[in-house]
PDB file of C-alpha atoms in Angstrom:
ATOM      1  CA  VAL A  24     125.698  74.691 186.529  1.00 94.00           C
ATOM      2  CA  GLY A  25     122.640  75.074 189.210  1.00 95.00           C
ATOM      3  CA  GLU A  26     121.535  76.067 192.968  1.00 96.00           C
ATOM      4  CA  VAL A  27     122.128  73.623 195.825  1.00 96.00           C
ATOM      5  CA  GLU A  28     118.397  74.468 197.588  1.00 94.00           C
ATOM      6  CA  GLY A  29     117.949  75.441 200.747  1.00 94.00           C
ATOM      7  CA  HIS A  30     121.691  76.959 200.162  1.00 96.00           C
ATOM      8  CA  PRO A  31     121.842  80.057 198.931  1.00 95.00           C
ATOM      9  CA  GLY A  32     124.827  81.734 197.397  1.00 96.00           C
ATOM     10  CA  LEU A  33     125.972  78.255 196.506  1.00 97.00           C
ATOM     11  CA  LEU A  34     126.380  77.217 192.408  1.00 97.00           C
ATOM     12  CA  THR A  35     127.329  72.896 191.663  1.00 97.00           C
ATOM     13  CA  VAL A  36     127.439  71.012 188.490  1.00 96.00           C
ATOM     14  CA  TRP A  37     124.228  68.151 188.432  1.00 96.00           C
ATOM     15  CA  SER A  38     124.611  65.626 186.943  1.00 93.00           C
ATOM     16  CA  ASN A  39     120.831  64.815 185.630  1.00 88.00           C
ATOM     17  CA  PRO A  40     120.201  61.168 185.585  1.00 88.00           C
ATOM     18  CA  LYS A  41     117.910  62.157 182.141  1.00 85.00           C
ATOM     19  CA  LEU A  42     121.299  63.822 180.667  1.00 85.00           C
ATOM     20  CA  VAL A  43     123.785  61.518 181.563  1.00 81.00           C
ATOM     21  CA  GLY A  44     122.310  57.935 180.919  1.00 77.00           C
ATOM     22  CA  ARG A  45     122.349  56.390 184.329  1.00 78.00           C
ATOM     23  CA  LYS A  46     118.961  55.142 186.528  1.00 85.00           C
ATOM     24  CA  ALA A  47     121.262  57.745 189.053  1.00 86.00           C
ATOM     25  CA  PRO A  48     119.870  60.000 191.072  1.00 91.00           C
ATOM     26  CA  LEU A  49     120.406  64.058 190.591  1.00 93.00           C
ATOM     27  CA  GLN A  50     123.953  64.786 192.229  1.00 95.00           C
ATOM     28  CA  ALA A  51     126.363  67.341 191.716  1.00 97.00           C
ATOM     29  CA  LYS A  52     129.927  65.840 192.382  1.00 97.00           C
ATOM     30  CA  LEU A  53     132.237  67.413 194.132  1.00 98.00           C
ATOM     31  CA  GLY A  54     135.041  66.762 190.953  1.00 97.00           C
ATOM     32  CA  GLY A  55     132.688  68.901 188.641  1.00 96.00           C
ATOM     33  CA  SER A  56     132.239  71.704 189.894  1.00 97.00           C
ATOM     34  CA  GLY A  57     135.899  71.486 190.727  1.00 98.00           C
ATOM     35  CA  LEU A  58     136.860  70.868 187.479  1.00 97.00           C
ATOM     36  CA  ALA A  59     134.477  73.726 185.854  1.00 97.00           C
ATOM     37  CA  LEU A  60     136.254  76.102 187.682  1.00 98.00           C
ATOM     38  CA  VAL A  61     139.357  74.671 185.825  1.00 97.00           C
ATOM     39  CA  ALA A  62     137.952  75.637 182.751  1.00 97.00           C
ATOM     40  CA  ALA A  63     135.781  78.645 183.483  1.00 97.00           C
ATOM     41  CA  THR A  64     139.320  80.835 184.679  1.00 98.00           C
ATOM     42  CA  SER A  65     141.352  79.533 181.849  1.00 97.00           C
ATOM     43  CA  LEU A  66     138.339  80.651 179.983  1.00 97.00           C
ATOM     44  CA  GLU A  67     138.561  83.771 181.361  1.00 97.00           C
ATOM     45  CA  LYS A  68     141.938  84.658 180.836  1.00 94.00           C
ATOM     46  CA  LEU A  69     141.354  84.372 176.936  1.00 96.00           C
ATOM     47  CA  ALA A  70     138.018  86.511 177.105  1.00 97.00           C
ATOM     48  CA  PRO A  71     137.738  88.077 180.102  1.00 95.00           C
ATOM     49  CA  GLY A  72     134.442  88.279 182.066  1.00 95.00           C
ATOM     50  CA  THR A  73     133.485  85.313 180.201  1.00 96.00           C
ATOM     51  CA  THR A  74     132.056  83.698 183.068  1.00 96.00           C
ATOM     52  CA  PRO A  75     130.083  87.007 185.934  1.00 96.00           C
ATOM     53  CA  LEU A  76     133.389  86.467 188.195  1.00 97.00           C
ATOM     54  CA  GLU A  77     130.208  86.137 191.454  1.00 97.00           C
ATOM     55  CA  GLU A  78     129.133  82.507 190.000  1.00 97.00           C
ATOM     56  CA  LEU A  79     132.920  81.477 189.754  1.00 98.00           C
ATOM     57  CA  GLN A  80     132.759  82.209 193.778  1.00 98.00           C
ATOM     58  CA  GLN A  81     129.732  80.331 194.229  1.00 98.00           C
ATOM     59  CA  LEU A  82     131.546  76.925 193.015  1.00 98.00           C
ATOM     60  CA  ALA A  83     134.460  77.089 194.792  1.00 98.00           C
ATOM     61  CA  LYS A  84     131.731  78.027 198.088  1.00 98.00           C
ATOM     62  CA  PHE A  85     129.751  74.785 197.641  1.00 98.00           C
ATOM     63  CA  ILE A  86     133.172  73.527 196.917  1.00 98.00           C
ATOM     64  CA  VAL A  87     134.614  75.194 200.509  1.00 98.00           C
ATOM     65  CA  PHE A  88     130.649  73.487 201.818  1.00 98.00           C
ATOM     66  CA  MET A  89     131.785  70.604 200.952  1.00 98.00           C
ATOM     67  CA  GLN A  90     135.459  70.578 202.513  1.00 98.00           C
ATOM     68  CA  LYS A  91     135.023  68.463 206.249  1.00 97.00           C
ATOM     69  CA  ASP A  92     137.594  69.584 208.722  1.00 97.00           C
ATOM     70  CA  ASP A  93     140.251  66.897 208.086  1.00 97.00           C
ATOM     71  CA  GLY A  94     140.237  68.439 204.521  1.00 97.00           C
ATOM     72  CA  SER A  95     138.826  65.446 203.253  1.00 97.00           C
ATOM     73  CA  PHE A  96     135.681  65.853 201.432  1.00 98.00           C
ATOM     74  CA  TYR A  97     132.206  64.569 199.955  1.00 97.00           C
ATOM     75  CA  SER A  98     131.886  63.246 196.879  1.00 97.00           C
ATOM     76  CA  LYS A  99     128.454  63.326 195.939  1.00 97.00           C
ATOM     77  CA  TYR A 100     126.059  66.350 196.904  1.00 97.00           C
ATOM     78  CA  ILE A 101     122.611  64.029 196.095  1.00 96.00           C
ATOM     79  CA  PRO A 102     118.836  65.847 197.576  1.00 95.00           C
ATOM     80  CA  THR A 103     117.025  62.680 198.212  1.00 94.00           C
ATOM     81  CA  GLU A 104     119.677  61.119 199.951  1.00 93.00           C
ATOM     82  CA  GLY A 105     120.607  63.781 202.725  1.00 94.00           C
ATOM     83  CA  GLY A 106     122.601  66.003 201.336  1.00 96.00           C
ATOM     84  CA  ARG A 107     126.169  65.774 201.584  1.00 97.00           C
ATOM     85  CA  ASN A 108     127.678  61.626 200.671  1.00 96.00           C
ATOM     86  CA  ASP A 109     130.595  60.543 201.017  1.00 93.00           C
ATOM     87  CA  GLU A 110     130.238  57.187 200.853  1.00 94.00           C
ATOM     88  CA  PHE A 111     132.262  56.742 197.953  1.00 93.00           C
ATOM     89  CA  VAL A 112     135.565  58.378 197.742  1.00 93.00           C
ATOM     90  CA  SER A 113     136.703  59.180 194.722  1.00 95.00           C
ATOM     91  CA  LEU A 114     140.940  59.321 193.853  1.00 95.00           C
ATOM     92  CA  PHE A 115     141.053  62.358 192.135  1.00 96.00           C
ATOM     93  CA  TYR A 116     138.546  65.312 193.426  1.00 97.00           C
ATOM     94  CA  PRO A 117     140.355  67.058 195.638  1.00 97.00           C
ATOM     95  CA  GLY A 118     143.052  67.052 193.616  1.00 98.00           C
ATOM     96  CA  GLU A 119     141.001  69.001 191.202  1.00 98.00           C
ATOM     97  CA  ALA A 120     138.747  70.869 193.848  1.00 98.00           C
ATOM     98  CA  ALA A 121     142.035  72.021 194.889  1.00 98.00           C
ATOM     99  CA  LEU A 122     143.606  73.267 191.509  1.00 98.00           C
ATOM    100  CA  GLY A 123     139.884  74.799 190.611  1.00 98.00           C
ATOM    101  CA  LEU A 124     140.276  76.806 193.931  1.00 98.00           C
ATOM    102  CA  THR A 125     144.452  77.483 193.235  1.00 98.00           C
ATOM    103  CA  MET A 126     143.104  79.131 190.048  1.00 98.00           C
ATOM    104  CA  LEU A 127     140.195  81.679 191.243  1.00 98.00           C
ATOM    105  CA  TYR A 128     142.706  82.491 194.312  1.00 98.00           C
ATOM    106  CA  GLU A 129     144.736  83.606 191.021  1.00 97.00           C
ATOM    107  CA  LEU A 130     141.948  86.107 189.709  1.00 97.00           C
ATOM    108  CA  ASP A 131     139.903  86.035 193.047  1.00 97.00           C
ATOM    109  CA  PRO A 132     142.779  86.545 195.494  1.00 97.00           C
ATOM    110  CA  ASN A 133     140.245  85.656 198.997  1.00 98.00           C
ATOM    111  CA  PRO A 134     142.794  83.495 200.918  1.00 97.00           C
ATOM    112  CA  GLN A 135     139.870  81.033 201.525  1.00 98.00           C
ATOM    113  CA  TRP A 136     140.470  79.540 198.833  1.00 98.00           C
ATOM    114  CA  LEU A 137     143.910  79.074 198.706  1.00 98.00           C
ATOM    115  CA  ASN A 138     143.653  78.095 202.164  1.00 98.00           C
ATOM    116  CA  THR A 139     140.757  75.536 201.043  1.00 98.00           C
ATOM    117  CA  ALA A 140     142.515  74.131 199.189  1.00 98.00           C
ATOM    118  CA  LEU A 141     146.135  73.967 201.477  1.00 98.00           C
ATOM    119  CA  HIS A 142     144.047  72.147 203.036  1.00 98.00           C
ATOM    120  CA  ALA A 143     143.004  70.324 201.715  1.00 98.00           C
ATOM    121  CA  LEU A 144     146.177  68.772 200.776  1.00 98.00           C
ATOM    122  CA  GLY A 145     147.453  68.404 203.591  1.00 97.00           C
ATOM    123  CA  TYR A 146     144.444  66.272 204.688  1.00 97.00           C
ATOM    124  CA  LEU A 147     146.179  64.044 201.328  1.00 97.00           C
ATOM    125  CA  CYS A 148     149.748  64.606 202.951  1.00 96.00           C
ATOM    126  CA  GLU A 149     148.944  63.044 205.972  1.00 96.00           C
ATOM    127  CA  LEU A 150     146.628  60.222 205.257  1.00 96.00           C
ATOM    128  CA  ARG A 151     150.124  59.346 203.051  1.00 95.00           C
ATOM    129  CA  GLU A 152     152.546  59.465 205.724  1.00 93.00           C
ATOM    130  CA  GLY A 153     154.886  56.345 206.507  1.00 90.00           C
ATOM    131  CA  LYS A 154     153.278  55.325 202.868  1.00 89.00           C
ATOM    132  CA  LYS A 155     155.615  53.473 200.224  1.00 81.00           C
ATOM    133  CA  LYS A 156     152.903  53.610 197.815  1.00 86.00           C
ATOM    134  CA  VAL A 157     150.857  56.110 197.188  1.00 94.00           C
ATOM    135  CA  PRO A 158     147.928  56.536 194.181  1.00 95.00           C
ATOM    136  CA  PRO A 159     149.376  58.089 190.785  1.00 95.00           C
ATOM    137  CA  ASP A 160     147.135  61.498 191.951  1.00 97.00           C
ATOM    138  CA  HIS A 161     148.058  63.647 188.548  1.00 97.00           C
ATOM    139  CA  TRP A 162     145.478  66.094 189.560  1.00 98.00           C
ATOM    140  CA  ALA A 163     146.711  66.141 193.023  1.00 97.00           C
ATOM    141  CA  LEU A 164     150.204  66.552 192.131  1.00 97.00           C
ATOM    142  CA  ILE A 165     149.258  69.736 189.548  1.00 98.00           C
ATOM    143  CA  ALA A 166     147.157  71.148 192.336  1.00 98.00           C
ATOM    144  CA  THR A 167     150.543  71.148 194.409  1.00 98.00           C
ATOM    145  CA  SER A 168     152.436  73.108 191.654  1.00 97.00           C
ATOM    146  CA  LEU A 169     150.353  76.142 191.503  1.00 98.00           C
ATOM    147  CA  VAL A 170     149.605  75.434 195.547  1.00 98.00           C
ATOM    148  CA  LEU A 171     153.474  75.731 196.397  1.00 97.00           C
ATOM    149  CA  LYS A 172     153.796  79.730 193.816  1.00 97.00           C
ATOM    150  CA  HIS A 173     151.472  81.565 196.738  1.00 97.00           C
ATOM    151  CA  TYR A 174     152.533  79.454 200.180  1.00 97.00           C
ATOM    152  CA  GLU A 175     153.353  82.402 201.297  1.00 96.00           C
ATOM    153  CA  LYS A 176     150.625  84.654 200.994  1.00 97.00           C
ATOM    154  CA  SER A 177     148.781  80.478 202.708  1.00 96.00           C
ATOM    155  CA  ASP A 178     147.538  80.223 206.210  1.00 96.00           C
ATOM    156  CA  ARG A 179     150.816  77.090 205.846  1.00 95.00           C
ATOM    157  CA  SER A 180     148.491  74.369 207.568  1.00 94.00           C
ATOM    158  CA  SER A 181     151.015  72.066 206.322  1.00 95.00           C
ATOM    159  CA  SER A 182     154.456  73.099 205.467  1.00 96.00           C
ATOM    160  CA  ARG A 183     155.854  73.272 202.355  1.00 96.00           C
ATOM    161  CA  GLU A 184     158.251  70.456 202.448  1.00 96.00           C
ATOM    162  CA  GLN A 185     155.448  68.327 203.659  1.00 96.00           C
ATOM    163  CA  LEU A 186     153.405  69.313 199.398  1.00 97.00           C
ATOM    164  CA  ILE A 187     157.070  68.904 198.128  1.00 97.00           C
ATOM    165  CA  GLU A 188     157.867  65.204 200.431  1.00 95.00           C
ATOM    166  CA  HIS A 189     153.899  64.310 199.078  1.00 96.00           C
ATOM    167  CA  ALA A 190     154.496  65.443 195.746  1.00 96.00           C
ATOM    168  CA  GLU A 191     157.933  63.082 195.694  1.00 95.00           C
ATOM    169  CA  LYS A 192     156.140  60.133 196.254  1.00 95.00           C
ATOM    170  CA  ILE A 193     153.293  60.733 193.834  1.00 96.00           C
ATOM    171  CA  VAL A 194     156.033  60.715 190.656  1.00 95.00           C
ATOM    172  CA  ALA A 195     158.342  58.098 192.561  1.00 93.00           C
ATOM    173  CA  VAL A 196     155.173  55.673 192.230  1.00 94.00           C
ATOM    174  CA  MET A 197     154.274  56.740 188.076  1.00 94.00           C
ATOM    175  CA  VAL A 198     157.848  56.342 186.606  1.00 92.00           C
ATOM    176  CA  ARG A 199     158.183  52.959 188.698  1.00 90.00           C
ATOM    177  CA  GLY A 200     159.486  50.324 186.622  1.00 83.00           C
ATOM    178  CA  TRP A 201     160.105  53.254 183.528  1.00 85.00           C
ATOM    179  CA  PRO A 202     160.800  52.008 180.719  1.00 81.00           C
ATOM    180  CA  ARG A 203     158.777  49.176 180.785  1.00 80.00           C
ATOM    181  CA  GLY A 204     158.827  46.188 176.835  1.00 76.00           C
ATOM    182  CA  ALA A 205     161.395  46.094 174.087  1.00 79.00           C
ATOM    183  CA  LYS A 206     162.480  49.844 172.462  1.00 86.00           C
ATOM    184  CA  ASN A 207     161.464  47.937 169.096  1.00 84.00           C
ATOM    185  CA  ALA A 208     157.628  47.088 171.441  1.00 86.00           C
ATOM    186  CA  VAL A 209     154.989  48.979 170.410  1.00 88.00           C
ATOM    187  CA  SER A 210     153.390  50.544 173.327  1.00 89.00           C
ATOM    188  CA  TYR A 211     157.734  51.560 175.480  1.00 91.00           C
ATOM    189  CA  GLY A 212     157.497  55.027 176.363  1.00 91.00           C
ATOM    190  CA  THR A 213     154.388  54.142 177.791  1.00 93.00           C
ATOM    191  CA  LEU A 214     153.860  55.484 182.246  1.00 93.00           C
ATOM    192  CA  GLY A 215     150.734  52.646 182.619  1.00 90.00           C
ATOM    193  CA  SER A 216     151.505  49.521 182.468  1.00 87.00           C
ATOM    194  CA  ASP A 217     149.864  48.843 179.519  1.00 89.00           C
ATOM    195  CA  GLY A 218     149.474  50.403 175.494  1.00 93.00           C
ATOM    196  CA  ARG A 219     146.383  52.606 177.256  1.00 96.00           C
ATOM    197  CA  THR A 220     147.254  56.260 176.100  1.00 97.00           C
ATOM    198  CA  THR A 221     145.458  57.285 178.947  1.00 97.00           C
ATOM    199  CA  PRO A 222     147.436  56.950 181.690  1.00 96.00           C
ATOM    200  CA  THR A 223     150.821  58.148 180.321  1.00 96.00           C
ATOM    201  CA  ALA A 224     149.415  61.575 179.223  1.00 97.00           C
ATOM    202  CA  THR A 225     147.827  62.301 182.484  1.00 97.00           C
ATOM    203  CA  ARG A 226     150.999  60.510 184.604  1.00 97.00           C
ATOM    204  CA  LEU A 227     152.956  63.310 181.804  1.00 97.00           C
ATOM    205  CA  GLU A 228     150.362  66.444 182.970  1.00 98.00           C
ATOM    206  CA  GLY A 229     151.704  65.265 186.315  1.00 98.00           C
ATOM    207  CA  LEU A 230     154.569  64.909 186.300  1.00 97.00           C
ATOM    208  CA  LEU A 231     155.467  67.447 184.038  1.00 98.00           C
ATOM    209  CA  ALA A 232     153.481  69.797 186.373  1.00 97.00           C
ATOM    210  CA  ALA A 233     154.792  68.809 189.789  1.00 97.00           C
ATOM    211  CA  TYR A 234     159.313  69.182 187.656  1.00 97.00           C
ATOM    212  CA  SER A 235     157.784  72.933 187.412  1.00 96.00           C
ATOM    213  CA  ALA A 236     157.556  73.646 190.417  1.00 96.00           C
ATOM    214  CA  ASP A 237     160.514  72.173 190.378  1.00 95.00           C
ATOM    215  CA  ILE A 238     159.809  68.396 191.977  1.00 95.00           C
ATOM    216  CA  PRO A 239     161.262  65.877 192.303  1.00 92.00           C
ATOM    217  CA  ARG A 240     164.445  68.500 193.838  1.00 91.00           C
ATOM    218  CA  SER A 241     167.214  65.386 192.783  1.00 91.00           C
ATOM    219  CA  ALA A 242     169.247  66.182 189.545  1.00 92.00           C
ATOM    220  CA  LYS A 243     169.252  62.996 188.591  1.00 91.00           C
ATOM    221  CA  ARG A 244     165.885  61.706 189.109  1.00 90.00           C
ATOM    222  CA  ARG A 245     165.262  64.787 186.945  1.00 94.00           C
ATOM    223  CA  LYS A 246     167.430  63.868 184.061  1.00 93.00           C
ATOM    224  CA  ARG A 247     165.211  61.171 184.977  1.00 92.00           C
ATOM    225  CA  LEU A 248     162.589  61.900 184.451  1.00 94.00           C
ATOM    226  CA  THR A 249     163.225  63.879 180.672  1.00 95.00           C
ATOM    227  CA  LYS A 250     163.924  60.817 179.554  1.00 94.00           C
ATOM    228  CA  ALA A 251     160.531  59.806 180.271  1.00 94.00           C
ATOM    229  CA  PHE A 252     158.465  62.351 179.687  1.00 96.00           C
ATOM    230  CA  ARG A 253     160.580  62.325 175.601  1.00 95.00           C
ATOM    231  CA  GLN A 254     159.836  58.709 175.277  1.00 95.00           C
ATOM    232  CA  GLY A 255     156.118  59.584 177.442  1.00 96.00           C
ATOM    233  CA  ILE A 256     155.239  61.298 174.371  1.00 96.00           C
ATOM    234  CA  ALA A 257     157.340  59.559 171.732  1.00 95.00           C
ATOM    235  CA  PHE A 258     154.356  56.830 172.464  1.00 96.00           C
ATOM    236  CA  LEU A 259     150.769  59.571 172.889  1.00 97.00           C
ATOM    237  CA  LEU A 260     152.684  60.754 168.798  1.00 97.00           C
ATOM    238  CA  ARG A 261     152.422  57.114 168.017  1.00 96.00           C
ATOM    239  CA  ALA A 262     149.014  56.018 169.490  1.00 97.00           C
ATOM    240  CA  GLN A 263     147.908  59.687 167.513  1.00 97.00           C
ATOM    241  CA  VAL A 264     145.161  59.181 164.186  1.00 97.00           C
ATOM    242  CA  ARG A 265     146.250  60.018 161.649  1.00 96.00           C
ATOM    243  CA  SER A 266     144.996  60.130 158.337  1.00 96.00           C
ATOM    244  CA  GLY A 267     140.198  59.818 157.226  1.00 96.00           C
ATOM    245  CA  GLU A 268     137.959  61.128 159.311  1.00 96.00           C
ATOM    246  CA  HIS A 269     139.313  60.791 162.586  1.00 96.00           C
ATOM    247  CA  LYS A 270     141.935  61.463 162.330  1.00 97.00           C
ATOM    248  CA  GLY A 271     144.114  63.413 165.672  1.00 96.00           C
ATOM    249  CA  GLY A 272     141.644  61.539 167.576  1.00 97.00           C
ATOM    250  CA  MET A 273     143.752  59.745 170.112  1.00 98.00           C
ATOM    251  CA  PRO A 274     142.577  55.957 170.505  1.00 98.00           C
ATOM    252  CA  ARG A 275     142.137  54.464 174.240  1.00 97.00           C
ATOM    253  CA  ALA A 276     145.627  52.038 172.850  1.00 96.00           C
ATOM    254  CA  ILE A 277     148.321  52.964 170.158  1.00 95.00           C
ATOM    255  CA  ALA A 278     147.003  49.527 169.631  1.00 93.00           C
ATOM    256  CA  ARG A 279     145.189  46.179 169.924  1.00 92.00           C
ATOM    257  CA  GLU A 280     147.766  43.199 170.757  1.00 87.00           C
ATOM    258  CA  PRO A 281     147.433  39.199 171.380  1.00 87.00           C
ATOM    259  CA  GLY A 282     147.776  38.296 174.684  1.00 86.00           C
ATOM    260  CA  LYS A 283     145.388  41.798 176.192  1.00 89.00           C
ATOM    261  CA  SER A 284     141.852  40.589 177.405  1.00 92.00           C
ATOM    262  CA  ARG A 285     138.728  40.354 174.571  1.00 93.00           C
ATOM    263  CA  SER A 286     137.197  43.615 176.074  1.00 93.00           C
ATOM    264  CA  TYR A 287     140.415  45.646 176.007  1.00 93.00           C
ATOM    265  CA  ASN A 288     141.562  45.126 171.834  1.00 95.00           C
ATOM    266  CA  ASP A 289     137.893  45.202 171.601  1.00 95.00           C
ATOM    267  CA  ARG A 290     137.923  49.669 172.435  1.00 96.00           C
ATOM    268  CA  ALA A 291     141.503  50.237 171.426  1.00 96.00           C
ATOM    269  CA  THR A 292     140.183  51.965 168.782  1.00 96.00           C
ATOM    270  CA  GLU A 293     137.945  53.773 170.481  1.00 97.00           C
ATOM    271  CA  ILE A 294     138.747  57.846 170.895  1.00 97.00           C
ATOM    272  CA  ARG A 295     136.506  59.754 173.448  1.00 96.00           C
ATOM    273  CA  ILE A 296     136.980  63.117 174.949  1.00 96.00           C
ATOM    274  CA  ASP A 297     138.339  62.698 177.884  1.00 96.00           C
ATOM    275  CA  TYR A 298     140.933  60.500 176.046  1.00 98.00           C
ATOM    276  CA  VAL A 299     141.836  63.323 173.843  1.00 98.00           C
ATOM    277  CA  GLN A 300     141.479  66.336 176.321  1.00 97.00           C
ATOM    278  CA  HIS A 301     144.605  64.654 178.685  1.00 97.00           C
ATOM    279  CA  ALA A 302     146.695  63.622 175.917  1.00 98.00           C
ATOM    280  CA  MET A 303     147.030  67.503 174.496  1.00 97.00           C
ATOM    281  CA  SER A 304     147.225  68.615 177.582  1.00 97.00           C
ATOM    282  CA  ALA A 305     150.713  66.915 177.809  1.00 98.00           C
ATOM    283  CA  MET A 306     151.238  67.977 174.316  1.00 97.00           C
ATOM    284  CA  ILE A 307     150.698  71.552 175.611  1.00 97.00           C
ATOM    285  CA  GLN A 308     152.242  71.160 178.984  1.00 96.00           C
ATOM    286  CA  TYR A 309     156.110  69.665 176.907  1.00 97.00           C
ATOM    287  CA  ASP A 310     156.304  72.010 174.487  1.00 96.00           C
ATOM    288  CA  GLU A 311     155.658  75.104 177.140  1.00 95.00           C
ATOM    289  CA  LEU A 312     157.939  73.636 179.374  1.00 94.00           C
ATOM    290  CA  PHE A 313     161.472  72.556 176.723  1.00 93.00           C
ATOM    291  CA  ASN A 314     160.673  73.864 173.193  1.00 87.00           C
ATOM    292  CA  SER A 315     158.947  77.356 173.523  1.00 74.00           C
ATOM    293  CA  PRO A 316     161.065  79.993 173.640  1.00 70.00           C
ATOM    294  CA  ARG A 317     162.162  82.336 176.911  1.00 56.00           C
TER     295      ARG A 317
END
């Protein structure tokens, strides 16, 4: 985390090429600041005062600085290329940014944080309006579920109905074609297109957040979702490493499979921090929603 030269009062998360091992120039990614806010505000709930509020606000101000008038964002800030840069458009950064801002709003009720988040989601609503197929944007679902909790205190630049309709489209895409494969197949219960674990975990994160916000509204679809949750979680539990040095880890795929590409099978047993984090987050959400006493 560091300052942005020429823009006092802003902080961002820098991707230093010496640390990330890439030849790309020094840059700050919108999603990095969004997830930094998600992490830091989550920690504040457990250990208040860990991160000074001023630093959280300065991270949020960077996100506001990166937003365009229509609600979309510049995805990167690259000092050697003039600063704000939108050559790359990320699917997930807007939702990450909106979520981080809304989580900060819960600690620091500055309407700018909530309204910027709503404006970002409103742009996604308009961008995808009228389209039958939308991307499986789980971060937008998670952010929408939280923004809806505070909607009445927002500037209502987008309607509640717009947010819900957009979220329902994403939900529909995520469960389209489910369940896949025979019941005795190793990948049965996946919400992705194959046996990789993270597409199922991220979809579960988004779907569980939407479900907790009463999306979808149809009782029939909500019942279908509960079945998808159970089988998706069962799929992840079957994939988890149960013994040995990497016990508890989440591999990239549930198993090597005949007919899959060499690269798929070579990486099937790879364990990465995001594979573990997304699966763990989905499991915790599921447990809190269906198993915790109320």
